[in-house]
Amino acid sequence: MLRYTIRRFVFAVPMLLMISLIIFTILAFAPGDPAGALPLTIPAEVREAYRESLGLNDGFWGRWIKWVRAMFWYEPQHAIESIGNFCIGDCIDPGERIISFSSRSPAVDTIYERLPQTVWVLGLGLLFGIMIAIPIGIYSAYKQYSAFDNVGSFVSVVGWSMPVYWTGLILIFIFSVNLKWFPSFYDTTHDVQFTSWSSIWIQIKQLIMPVTVLSLFNAAAFSRFTRASVLDNLNQDYVRTARSKGLREFLVINRHVVRNSMIPVVTLIALSSAGIFSGAILTETVFRINGTGSLLITALGQADTPMLQTLTFFIAVMTVFFNIIADILYGLLDPRIRYD
Amino acid sequence: MSTPVLSVKELKTRFNTQDGTVHAVNGVSFELRRGELLGVVGESGSGKSVTMMSLLKLIPMPPGEIVDGVAEFEDVDLVQVDPDHMRDIRGGKIGFIFQDPMTSLNPVLTVGRQIKESLELHTDLDKKQRQARAVELLEMVGIPDPAQRLKAYPHEMSGGMRQRVVIAIALACEPQIIIADEPTTALDVTIQAQIIDQIRELRQNLGTAVIWITHDLGVIAGLADRVVVMYGGRIVEVAPVKPLYGSPQHPYTQGLLRSLPRLDRDDELESIPGTPPNMYTEPTSCSFAPRCKYAFDKCTTEIPPLVTVGDGHEVACWFDIDKGEPR
Ligand SMILES: Nc1ncnc2c1ncn2[C@@H]1O[C@H](COP(=O)(O)OP(=O)(O)OP(=O)(O)O)[C@@H](O)[C@H]1O
Ligand SMILES: [Mg+2]
């Protein structure tokens, strides 16, 4: 298992290089030009100089190699240096880092600033969603076609088909506009002090609505998936064998059925965890959370290629990472899977 | 004649499916005596498994439903008994060996865990004793290196091994009755023979009564004390082995025996013409009549009851084959 894990991580590196090249190619051929947003009164020479200063005239391969070098070498070096507060050899020149076209500041720093709010909201949304979904999914399957199951199925189909911007707006309308209980937007500047109740309370208040919206959406999907997986297992012969031993239903379900049904569910959870980092564009827009999702959308609008490239690559890294985690979990949970 | 350990009367089981009601068991009555091995034969779909699973309420309910009948076991009626009591009986007093060894074990639990689970439920053994008992059980069913094997997962074992584990689970708490649903059909012949030997031995040592469901009339001849023949969810003939094979009284049993290859004779193998009965309607007459060469008008209007025709030999047929005339 350890060998397998190491092998997977080692193979991830060339894969990520390939992914970066693909992203780079797509962005290079995408229409849009950061100089295009400049006022028309600016003369062509200035425009050209601007493009030159952004490095846009370096040619495809040159730009890619520069980016790869920065991403795989300078950025990690900078990260280590700033965490450890020392310099490796000559200190890293900030100009070597990946600089956003529009903000003229390092792209990685911006992403790093944007991550906490996204992770808070999406992470809690996923966590609560799963916590609601799994018991409901198990019970619905166990009582297939009962009133509980039918209501549950109906609610989750509705929850699944209602877009988050719609449920989000309704919540804002009720709880922010009418009742004035919760703020309608997320205040990123709020610094959560875990020693102060009022500080935590402010954070909870601004989290409640977006987290609720995402939890319900996730719960709808995960409860369906759990239900299907449990149903699959309930019809298996080994369940009958368990009953034939005289086991109580509670143990038949929890010891035998759930353990088997959770294998695909846990795998799916691990895969979905990558999404926590990539942000939720719609939810972030509705609740005005300036997380990675809204960063992506803004960068797109500004044709901010370095930012897009870096952010997309970061999402790819997370996806690859959680894919590996999912595979490892799968191997740990299911004794039939042996990787070595 | 010893007293029966299990006495089933007029058992009826149905499945209420979307396509209609499947009348799987239509009034089955039989007795199982202490220590005897009762063979149950009949073609696929004749209700053998459903009858036996109904006794322990192991059929899926819904769609399954036991609509009628009594099954007396130790002064309780298994059909009416409350769930708590039923759990004591399952595994503790009646062990069940299922048809398919490949899927009958939980893939994510070790074999040892699955064997010890019954012991936890039905015995007072402590952890150490349970381990010892589990080792002993695997030894008993002929699995080499049992202590090591307890740590294995089902997929690490062959089909024959797994079936032995399923048997070990059924035997774990020394039940009074073991119901074995085609325990050997999925296995190859040598392993079949070994398992049959083992069950025979266990029966001698423990005095367990066994119900052995099978398609294989050859196996049952050398193994059973008595044989029940099922057709269309009913019992059509019951007899001790000798009279059943020597002078079968039901045309269906005769057909079954004639379709069995024999070395000492050179007859053509015969198959029974016609198709199995439609299970979607409740029988109101002999289900075998459409395929029976002796059928006459009464056969298509009334269900024949089981009548005694010899010592322990009962048959449900309106026609007396020996005399060549209606009864
Ligand atoms: N879960 C179920 N739902 C609907 N019908 C069922 C179900 N289980 C069994 N049946 C029906 O009950 C009838 C009897 O089935 P049963 O399994 O007892 O046959 P069997 O004699 O054991 O056959 P085999 O030798 O193939 O095991 C069949 O017609 C079958 O289709
Ligand atoms: Mg069967």
PDB file of C-alpha atoms in Angstrom, chain B residues 153-294:
ATOM      1  CA  TYR B 153     -11.430 -12.777   3.642  1.00  0.00           C
ATOM      2  CA  PRO B 154     -13.946 -14.747   1.585  1.00  0.00           C
ATOM      3  CA  HIS B 155     -12.411 -13.728  -1.743  1.00  0.00           C
ATOM      4  CA  GLU B 156      -9.157 -15.328  -0.668  1.00  0.00           C
ATOM      5  CA  MET B 157     -10.842 -18.730  -0.606  1.00  0.00           C
ATOM      6  CA  SER B 158     -12.068 -21.066  -3.311  1.00  0.00           C
ATOM      7  CA  GLY B 159     -15.745 -21.834  -3.776  1.00  0.00           C
ATOM      8  CA  GLY B 160     -15.399 -25.146  -1.971  1.00  0.00           C
ATOM      9  CA  MET B 161     -13.669 -23.485   0.965  1.00  0.00           C
ATOM     10  CA  ARG B 162     -16.317 -20.819   1.176  1.00  0.00           C
ATOM     11  CA  GLN B 163     -19.085 -23.372   1.147  1.00  0.00           C
ATOM     12  CA  ARG B 164     -17.364 -25.129   4.036  1.00  0.00           C
ATOM     13  CA  VAL B 165     -17.245 -21.840   5.882  1.00  0.00           C
ATOM     14  CA  VAL B 166     -20.974 -21.394   5.278  1.00  0.00           C
ATOM     15  CA  ILE B 167     -21.482 -24.889   6.652  1.00  0.00           C
ATOM     16  CA  ALA B 168     -19.278 -24.068   9.646  1.00  0.00           C
ATOM     17  CA  ILE B 169     -21.423 -21.009  10.355  1.00  0.00           C
ATOM     18  CA  ALA B 170     -24.575 -23.125  10.240  1.00  0.00           C
ATOM     19  CA  LEU B 171     -23.024 -25.694  12.576  1.00  0.00           C
ATOM     20  CA  ALA B 172     -21.433 -23.198  14.952  1.00  0.00           C
ATOM     21  CA  CYS B 173     -24.010 -23.386  17.734  1.00  0.00           C
ATOM     22  CA  GLU B 174     -24.846 -27.076  17.319  1.00  0.00           C
ATOM     23  CA  PRO B 175     -28.387 -26.505  16.099  1.00  0.00           C
ATOM     24  CA  GLN B 176     -31.058 -29.184  16.325  1.00  0.00           C
ATOM     25  CA  ILE B 177     -31.866 -28.728  12.663  1.00  0.00           C
ATOM     26  CA  ILE B 178     -29.705 -27.857   9.686  1.00  0.00           C
ATOM     27  CA  ILE B 179     -31.404 -26.806   6.501  1.00  0.00           C
ATOM     28  CA  ALA B 180     -29.015 -27.253   3.604  1.00  0.00           C
ATOM     29  CA  ASP B 181     -30.177 -25.657   0.367  1.00  0.00           C
ATOM     30  CA  GLU B 182     -28.284 -27.391  -2.426  1.00  0.00           C
ATOM     31  CA  PRO B 183     -25.089 -27.174  -0.407  1.00  0.00           C
ATOM     32  CA  THR B 184     -23.008 -28.946  -2.978  1.00  0.00           C
ATOM     33  CA  THR B 185     -24.416 -28.159  -6.419  1.00  0.00           C
ATOM     34  CA  ALA B 186     -22.009 -25.281  -6.936  1.00  0.00           C
ATOM     35  CA  LEU B 187     -19.019 -27.467  -6.158  1.00  0.00           C
ATOM     36  CA  ASP B 188     -17.090 -29.989  -8.162  1.00  0.00           C
ATOM     37  CA  VAL B 189     -17.635 -33.655  -7.570  1.00  0.00           C
ATOM     38  CA  THR B 190     -14.735 -34.525  -5.266  1.00  0.00           C
ATOM     39  CA  ILE B 191     -15.439 -31.605  -2.972  1.00  0.00           C
ATOM     40  CA  GLN B 192     -19.117 -32.508  -3.076  1.00  0.00           C
ATOM     41  CA  ALA B 193     -18.290 -35.966  -1.829  1.00  0.00           C
ATOM     42  CA  GLN B 194     -16.122 -34.612   0.970  1.00  0.00           C
ATOM     43  CA  ILE B 195     -18.792 -32.246   2.159  1.00  0.00           C
ATOM     44  CA  ILE B 196     -21.435 -34.941   2.042  1.00  0.00           C
ATOM     45  CA  ASP B 197     -19.194 -37.157   4.161  1.00  0.00           C
ATOM     46  CA  GLN B 198     -18.711 -34.389   6.624  1.00  0.00           C
ATOM     47  CA  ILE B 199     -22.393 -33.686   7.003  1.00  0.00           C
ATOM     48  CA  ARG B 200     -23.064 -37.379   7.445  1.00  0.00           C
ATOM     49  CA  GLU B 201     -20.424 -37.561  10.141  1.00  0.00           C
ATOM     50  CA  LEU B 202     -21.723 -34.506  11.949  1.00  0.00           C
ATOM     51  CA  ARG B 203     -25.163 -35.967  11.961  1.00  0.00           C
ATOM     52  CA  GLN B 204     -23.880 -39.087  13.621  1.00  0.00           C
ATOM     53  CA  ASN B 205     -21.879 -37.182  16.194  1.00  0.00           C
ATOM     54  CA  LEU B 206     -24.350 -34.471  17.062  1.00  0.00           C
ATOM     55  CA  GLY B 207     -27.689 -36.079  16.254  1.00  0.00           C
ATOM     56  CA  THR B 208     -28.699 -33.106  14.158  1.00  0.00           C
ATOM     57  CA  ALA B 209     -31.696 -33.433  11.880  1.00  0.00           C
ATOM     58  CA  VAL B 210     -30.962 -32.288   8.346  1.00  0.00           C
ATOM     59  CA  ILE B 211     -33.176 -31.065   5.558  1.00  0.00           C
ATOM     60  CA  TRP B 212     -31.237 -31.447   2.348  1.00  0.00           C
ATOM     61  CA  ILE B 213     -32.565 -29.687  -0.717  1.00  0.00           C
ATOM     62  CA  THR B 214     -31.198 -30.887  -4.026  1.00  0.00           C
ATOM     63  CA  HIS B 215     -31.728 -31.472  -7.697  1.00  0.00           C
ATOM     64  CA  ASP B 216     -29.536 -34.498  -7.546  1.00  0.00           C
ATOM     65  CA  LEU B 217     -31.577 -37.622  -6.964  1.00  0.00           C
ATOM     66  CA  GLY B 218     -28.398 -39.679  -7.050  1.00  0.00           C
ATOM     67  CA  VAL B 219     -26.835 -37.895  -4.094  1.00  0.00           C
ATOM     68  CA  ILE B 220     -29.984 -38.034  -2.062  1.00  0.00           C
ATOM     69  CA  ALA B 221     -30.444 -41.771  -2.557  1.00  0.00           C
ATOM     70  CA  GLY B 222     -27.254 -42.537  -0.705  1.00  0.00           C
ATOM     71  CA  LEU B 223     -27.751 -39.939   1.965  1.00  0.00           C
ATOM     72  CA  ALA B 224     -31.352 -39.470   3.007  1.00  0.00           C
ATOM     73  CA  ASP B 225     -33.651 -41.433   5.281  1.00  0.00           C
ATOM     74  CA  ARG B 226     -36.756 -40.086   3.666  1.00  0.00           C
ATOM     75  CA  VAL B 227     -37.412 -37.988   0.596  1.00  0.00           C
ATOM     76  CA  VAL B 228     -40.009 -35.321  -0.112  1.00  0.00           C
ATOM     77  CA  VAL B 229     -40.829 -34.637  -3.745  1.00  0.00           C
ATOM     78  CA  MET B 230     -42.148 -31.156  -4.527  1.00  0.00           C
ATOM     79  CA  TYR B 231     -43.978 -29.922  -7.583  1.00  0.00           C
ATOM     80  CA  GLY B 232     -45.628 -26.551  -8.149  1.00  0.00           C
ATOM     81  CA  GLY B 233     -45.287 -25.475  -4.530  1.00  0.00           C
ATOM     82  CA  ARG B 234     -46.816 -28.656  -3.134  1.00  0.00           C
ATOM     83  CA  ILE B 235     -45.553 -31.979  -1.885  1.00  0.00           C
ATOM     84  CA  VAL B 236     -46.550 -34.713  -4.309  1.00  0.00           C
ATOM     85  CA  GLU B 237     -44.845 -37.672  -2.665  1.00  0.00           C
ATOM     86  CA  VAL B 238     -43.101 -38.529   0.609  1.00  0.00           C
ATOM     87  CA  ALA B 239     -41.425 -41.840   1.262  1.00  0.00           C
ATOM     88  CA  PRO B 240     -38.413 -43.517   2.807  1.00  0.00           C
ATOM     89  CA  VAL B 241     -35.617 -43.829   0.290  1.00  0.00           C
ATOM     90  CA  LYS B 242     -36.108 -47.478  -0.660  1.00  0.00           C
ATOM     91  CA  PRO B 243     -39.804 -47.391  -1.578  1.00  0.00           C
ATOM     92  CA  LEU B 244     -39.404 -44.037  -3.272  1.00  0.00           C
ATOM     93  CA  TYR B 245     -36.722 -45.284  -5.623  1.00  0.00           C
ATOM     94  CA  GLY B 246     -38.132 -48.815  -5.779  1.00  0.00           C
ATOM     95  CA  SER B 247     -41.775 -48.087  -6.408  1.00  0.00           C
ATOM     96  CA  PRO B 248     -42.460 -44.402  -6.933  1.00  0.00           C
ATOM     97  CA  GLN B 249     -46.199 -43.765  -6.806  1.00  0.00           C
ATOM     98  CA  HIS B 250     -46.474 -40.317  -8.338  1.00  0.00           C
ATOM     99  CA  PRO B 251     -46.150 -39.928 -12.103  1.00  0.00           C
ATOM    100  CA  TYR B 252     -43.882 -36.927 -11.540  1.00  0.00           C
ATOM    101  CA  THR B 253     -41.545 -38.896  -9.288  1.00  0.00           C
ATOM    102  CA  GLN B 254     -41.486 -41.677 -11.863  1.00  0.00           C
ATOM    103  CA  GLY B 255     -40.617 -39.165 -14.529  1.00  0.00           C
ATOM    104  CA  LEU B 256     -37.839 -37.726 -12.372  1.00  0.00           C
ATOM    105  CA  LEU B 257     -36.353 -41.152 -11.767  1.00  0.00           C
ATOM    106  CA  ARG B 258     -36.576 -42.100 -15.407  1.00  0.00           C
ATOM    107  CA  SER B 259     -34.686 -38.972 -16.346  1.00  0.00           C
ATOM    108  CA  LEU B 260     -31.810 -40.172 -14.165  1.00  0.00           C
ATOM    109  CA  PRO B 261     -28.990 -41.941 -16.009  1.00  0.00           C
ATOM    110  CA  ARG B 262     -28.265 -45.445 -14.747  1.00  0.00           C
ATOM    111  CA  LEU B 263     -25.338 -47.724 -15.330  1.00  0.00           C
ATOM    112  CA  ASP B 264     -27.106 -51.024 -14.776  1.00  0.00           C
ATOM    113  CA  ARG B 265     -29.717 -50.484 -17.439  1.00  0.00           C
ATOM    114  CA  ASP B 266     -29.560 -49.312 -20.972  1.00  0.00           C
ATOM    115  CA  ASP B 267     -32.931 -47.541 -21.286  1.00  0.00           C
ATOM    116  CA  GLU B 268     -33.329 -44.322 -23.127  1.00  0.00           C
ATOM    117  CA  LEU B 269     -33.262 -41.306 -20.808  1.00  0.00           C
ATOM    118  CA  GLU B 270     -36.697 -39.798 -20.647  1.00  0.00           C
ATOM    119  CA  SER B 271     -37.594 -36.234 -20.004  1.00  0.00           C
ATOM    120  CA  ILE B 272     -40.920 -35.115 -18.626  1.00  0.00           C
ATOM    121  CA  PRO B 273     -42.892 -33.484 -21.439  1.00  0.00           C
ATOM    122  CA  GLY B 274     -44.543 -30.118 -20.969  1.00  0.00           C
ATOM    123  CA  THR B 275     -43.579 -27.024 -19.033  1.00  0.00           C
ATOM    124  CA  PRO B 276     -43.495 -26.202 -15.330  1.00  0.00           C
ATOM    125  CA  PRO B 277     -46.753 -24.875 -13.905  1.00  0.00           C
ATOM    126  CA  ASN B 278     -47.763 -21.243 -13.977  1.00  0.00           C
ATOM    127  CA  MET B 279     -47.114 -19.902 -10.500  1.00  0.00           C
ATOM    128  CA  TYR B 280     -49.242 -16.794 -10.963  1.00  0.00           C
ATOM    129  CA  THR B 281     -52.514 -18.572 -10.204  1.00  0.00           C
ATOM    130  CA  GLU B 282     -53.337 -20.457  -7.065  1.00  0.00           C
ATOM    131  CA  PRO B 283     -53.728 -24.129  -7.943  1.00  0.00           C
ATOM    132  CA  THR B 284     -57.258 -25.490  -7.818  1.00  0.00           C
ATOM    133  CA  SER B 285     -56.406 -28.877  -9.248  1.00  0.00           C
ATOM    134  CA  CYS B 286     -53.373 -31.106  -9.619  1.00  0.00           C
ATOM    135  CA  SER B 287     -50.609 -28.854 -11.003  1.00  0.00           C
ATOM    136  CA  PHE B 288     -48.996 -31.804 -12.741  1.00  0.00           C
ATOM    137  CA  ALA B 289     -52.151 -32.860 -14.615  1.00  0.00           C
ATOM    138  CA  PRO B 290     -51.299 -31.005 -17.868  1.00  0.00           C
ATOM    139  CA  ARG B 291     -48.058 -32.995 -18.144  1.00  0.00           C
ATOM    140  CA  CYS B 292     -49.393 -36.315 -16.852  1.00  0.00           C
ATOM    141  CA  LYS B 293     -50.154 -39.269 -19.105  1.00  0.00           C
ATOM    142  CA  TYR B 294     -52.495 -40.780 -16.486  1.00  0.00           C
TER     143      TYR B 294
END
